[in-house]
Short mmCIF file of C-alpha atoms in Angstrom, two decimals:
data_model
loop_
_atom_site.label_atom_id
_atom_site.label_comp_id
_atom_site.label_asym_id
_atom_site.label_seq_id
_atom_site.Cartn_x
_atom_site.Cartn_y
_atom_site.Cartn_z
CA ASN A 1 -10.55 25.57 28.18
CA PHE A 2 -12.90 23.35 30.18
CA ARG A 3 -13.13 23.85 33.93
CA MET A 4 -15.15 21.35 35.94
CA GLY A 5 -18.05 22.92 37.80
CA ILE A 6 -17.63 26.40 36.33
CA VAL A 7 -20.18 27.73 33.84
CA ASP A 8 -19.55 30.96 31.97
CA ASN A 9 -22.49 33.41 32.16
CA TYR A 10 -24.34 31.24 34.67
CA GLU A 11 -26.71 34.14 35.43
CA LYS A 12 -28.07 33.88 31.88
CA ILE A 13 -30.38 31.08 33.06
CA ARG A 14 -32.53 33.87 34.58
CA ASP A 15 -33.43 34.89 31.00
CA TYR A 16 -35.07 31.55 30.18
CA THR A 17 -38.61 30.23 30.52
CA VAL A 18 -39.29 26.50 30.52
CA ALA A 19 -42.68 24.76 30.24
CA VAL A 20 -43.01 21.46 32.09
CA VAL A 21 -45.93 19.25 31.07
CA GLY A 22 -46.84 16.71 33.74
CA ILE A 23 -45.70 17.18 37.32
CA GLY A 24 -45.22 13.50 38.07
CA GLY A 25 -42.02 11.54 38.63
CA VAL A 26 -39.97 13.18 35.87
CA GLY A 27 -41.68 16.58 35.79
CA SER A 28 -41.36 17.21 39.52
CA VAL A 29 -37.63 16.40 39.55
CA THR A 30 -37.07 18.49 36.42
CA SER A 31 -38.97 21.42 37.93
CA GLU A 32 -37.03 21.18 41.17
CA MET A 33 -33.64 21.10 39.45
CA LEU A 34 -34.53 24.06 37.19
CA THR A 35 -35.72 25.97 40.26
CA ARG A 36 -32.52 25.20 42.16
CA CYS A 37 -30.48 26.36 39.13
CA GLY A 38 -32.35 29.68 39.08
CA ILE A 39 -34.40 29.47 35.89
CA GLY A 40 -36.24 32.73 35.24
CA LYS A 41 -39.73 31.32 34.81
CA LEU A 42 -41.40 27.92 34.98
CA ILE A 43 -44.77 27.27 33.37
CA LEU A 44 -46.30 24.14 34.90
CA PHE A 45 -49.06 22.09 33.24
CA ASP A 46 -50.90 19.17 34.87
CA TYR A 47 -54.54 18.28 35.40
CA ASP A 48 -54.15 15.82 38.25
CA LYS A 49 -54.45 16.18 42.00
CA VAL A 50 -51.88 15.13 44.59
CA GLU A 51 -52.73 11.73 46.09
CA LEU A 52 -51.09 9.82 48.91
CA ALA A 53 -49.92 7.34 46.24
CA ASN A 54 -47.64 10.14 44.95
CA MET A 55 -45.64 10.32 48.21
CA ASN A 56 -43.02 7.85 46.96
CA ARG A 57 -41.81 10.57 44.61
CA LEU A 58 -40.48 12.67 47.54
CA PHE A 59 -41.56 15.93 45.93
CA PHE A 60 -45.11 16.15 47.26
CA GLN A 61 -45.97 16.12 50.97
CA PRO A 62 -48.89 14.34 52.70
CA HIS A 63 -50.59 17.60 53.72
CA GLN A 64 -50.82 18.53 50.00
CA ALA A 65 -53.15 15.61 49.21
CA GLY A 66 -56.18 16.91 47.31
CA LEU A 67 -54.44 20.01 45.93
CA SER A 68 -53.81 20.30 42.22
CA LYS A 69 -50.31 19.10 41.39
CA VAL A 70 -49.42 22.45 39.84
CA ALA A 71 -50.54 24.42 42.95
CA ALA A 72 -48.68 22.07 45.30
CA ALA A 73 -45.59 22.15 43.07
CA ALA A 74 -45.53 25.94 42.86
CA LYS A 75 -45.84 26.22 46.65
CA THR A 76 -42.99 23.74 47.21
CA LEU A 77 -40.77 25.32 44.54
CA GLU A 78 -41.33 28.88 45.81
CA GLY A 79 -39.92 27.70 49.13
CA ILE A 80 -36.80 26.45 47.36
CA ASN A 81 -36.21 29.57 45.26
CA PRO A 82 -38.57 32.54 45.60
CA ASP A 83 -36.83 34.38 42.73
CA VAL A 84 -38.30 32.05 40.09
CA VAL A 85 -41.59 33.13 38.50
CA PHE A 86 -44.15 30.30 38.47
CA GLU A 87 -47.16 30.15 36.16
CA THR A 88 -49.52 27.24 36.68
CA HIS A 89 -52.22 25.72 34.50
CA ASN A 90 -54.46 23.01 35.90
CA TYR A 91 -55.83 21.39 32.75
CA ASN A 92 -55.26 18.60 30.25
CA ILE A 93 -53.33 20.00 27.27
CA THR A 94 -54.62 17.31 24.87
CA THR A 95 -58.09 18.81 24.32
CA VAL A 96 -58.38 21.11 21.30
CA GLU A 97 -59.18 24.32 23.21
CA ASN A 98 -56.61 23.64 25.94
CA PHE A 99 -53.94 22.77 23.38
CA ASP A 100 -54.43 26.13 21.69
CA HIS A 101 -53.95 27.92 25.02
CA PHE A 102 -50.95 25.72 25.82
CA MET A 103 -49.31 26.63 22.50
CA SER A 104 -49.95 30.34 23.14
CA ARG A 105 -48.01 30.15 26.40
#
């Protein structure tokens, strides 16, 4: 029996951890939606800094320019839902040593 807008065991989302690689156009929206839904934990990976050129994405704010994208994202997302656990990693996952750490997370 399908009921529009009703999800059985909705609280179960608190049991899940999701890793988001790249906090750009897609990653920032994905992170925000998961945060608003009440995901248990988000692990954010990005090696870039917030630039004024990123402001068209609506997620970052001008005063965050110069911060790492993961730090700025975690700060913004904590304001949306402080119950989510955020773990941030400011590095490029494509190097051998960083990839190993990424896979261990």
